[in-house]
Short mmCIF file of C-alpha atoms in Angstrom, two decimals:
data_model
loop_
_atom_site.label_atom_id
_atom_site.label_comp_id
_atom_site.label_asym_id
_atom_site.label_seq_id
_atom_site.Cartn_x
_atom_site.Cartn_y
_atom_site.Cartn_z
CA MET A 678 2.09 2.63 -37.38
CA ASP A 679 -1.70 1.39 -38.67
CA PHE A 680 -3.58 4.68 -39.41
CA PHE A 681 -7.00 2.49 -38.27
CA SER A 682 -5.70 1.33 -34.73
CA PHE A 683 -6.11 5.23 -33.51
CA PHE A 684 -9.80 4.72 -33.92
CA LYS A 685 -9.83 1.34 -31.79
CA LYS A 686 -10.96 1.37 -28.36
CA LYS A 687 -8.05 0.96 -26.51
CA ASP A 688 -7.70 -1.78 -23.70
CA ASN A 689 -8.57 -0.14 -20.41
CA THR A 690 -8.42 -3.03 -18.15
CA ALA A 691 -5.13 -1.80 -16.07
CA SER A 692 -6.34 1.57 -15.95
CA LYS A 693 -9.78 0.14 -14.79
CA ASN A 694 -7.90 -2.35 -12.16
CA VAL A 695 -6.25 0.54 -10.67
CA ALA A 696 -9.26 2.74 -10.03
CA LYS A 697 -11.34 -0.34 -8.58
CA ASP A 698 -8.19 -0.92 -6.39
CA ARG A 699 -8.09 2.94 -5.15
CA LEU A 700 -11.55 3.22 -4.91
CA LYS A 701 -11.50 0.06 -2.67
CA LEU A 702 -8.66 1.97 -0.49
CA VAL A 703 -10.49 4.85 -0.09
CA LEU A 704 -13.85 2.74 1.38
CA VAL A 705 -11.51 0.80 3.14
CA HIS A 706 -10.19 4.11 5.10
CA ASP A 707 -13.15 5.63 5.54
CA ARG A 708 -14.87 2.66 7.25
CA VAL A 709 -11.83 2.66 9.92
CA ASN A 710 -11.72 5.96 10.24
CA CYS A 711 -8.41 6.74 9.12
CA SER A 712 -7.13 9.82 7.22
CA SER A 713 -4.37 9.70 4.75
CA GLN A 714 -2.63 11.75 6.98
CA VAL A 715 -3.15 9.30 9.80
CA LEU A 716 -1.63 6.86 7.42
CA GLU A 717 1.08 8.95 6.86
CA MET A 718 1.96 9.32 10.33
CA LEU A 719 2.11 5.85 11.08
CA LYS A 720 4.07 5.28 8.29
CA THR A 721 6.80 7.83 9.35
CA ASP A 722 6.35 6.09 12.85
CA ILE A 723 6.91 2.74 11.64
CA ILE A 724 9.98 3.58 9.17
CA LYS A 725 11.62 5.33 12.33
CA VAL A 726 11.26 2.47 14.36
CA ILE A 727 12.18 0.27 12.08
CA SER A 728 15.08 2.20 10.67
CA ASN A 729 16.67 1.73 14.58
CA TYR A 730 17.42 -1.80 13.63
CA MET A 731 17.36 -2.44 9.94
CA GLU A 732 18.34 -0.58 6.96
CA ILE A 733 15.01 -0.38 4.75
CA ASP A 734 14.30 0.63 1.45
CA GLU A 735 12.08 3.35 1.38
CA GLU A 736 11.24 4.12 -2.29
CA GLU A 737 9.81 0.46 -2.44
CA LEU A 738 8.11 0.59 1.69
CA ASP A 739 4.43 -0.29 1.08
CA ILE A 740 2.00 0.12 4.08
CA GLN A 741 -1.97 -0.23 3.79
CA ILE A 742 -5.03 -0.42 5.26
CA THR A 743 -7.12 -3.12 3.86
CA GLN A 744 -9.81 -5.66 4.79
CA THR A 745 -9.71 -9.27 5.66
CA GLN A 746 -12.28 -12.19 6.76
CA SER A 747 -12.42 -11.56 10.43
CA ASP A 748 -11.66 -14.94 12.63
CA ASP A 749 -15.25 -16.12 13.09
CA LYS A 750 -15.86 -15.88 9.57
CA THR A 751 -18.88 -13.32 10.08
CA GLY A 752 -17.40 -10.45 8.32
CA THR A 753 -14.33 -8.04 7.43
CA VAL A 754 -11.83 -6.64 9.67
CA PRO A 755 -9.44 -3.85 9.06
CA VAL A 756 -5.96 -4.95 8.68
CA LEU A 757 -2.80 -3.19 8.47
CA TYR A 758 -0.54 -4.51 5.59
CA ALA A 759 3.37 -3.44 5.42
CA ASN A 760 5.68 -4.55 2.87
CA ILE A 761 9.11 -3.00 4.14
CA PRO A 762 11.97 -4.61 2.13
CA ILE A 763 15.22 -4.96 4.01
CA LYS A 764 18.71 -3.96 3.14
CA SER A 765 20.54 -5.01 5.92
CA MET A 766 20.41 -5.72 9.58
CA ARG A 767 22.02 -2.65 11.85
CA LYS A 768 24.57 -3.45 14.99
CA VAL A 769 22.51 -3.13 17.70
CA ASN A 770 24.58 -2.05 21.31
CA GLN A 771 23.12 -4.51 23.76
CA ASP A 772 24.13 -3.30 26.92
#
């Protein structure tokens, strides 16, 4: 190990980007008046409903509220983003 490498400035680009993304998420949640508790309740409800029809990978589940351009291009609107990996479909009784 190079002794002088300890004194060199480390590349903080990755951690800087993570911090920036977290700040954006906090700002979006604040603007749409959605607390982390509400987001967790929403996530729990979505998991419960989807689990009735399919087996999902809850470890890799990603649900966020973010912003996107409005249809009329006059500003941004909140969007619920859900990335839910599906392991398999469940058999549903259709009476």
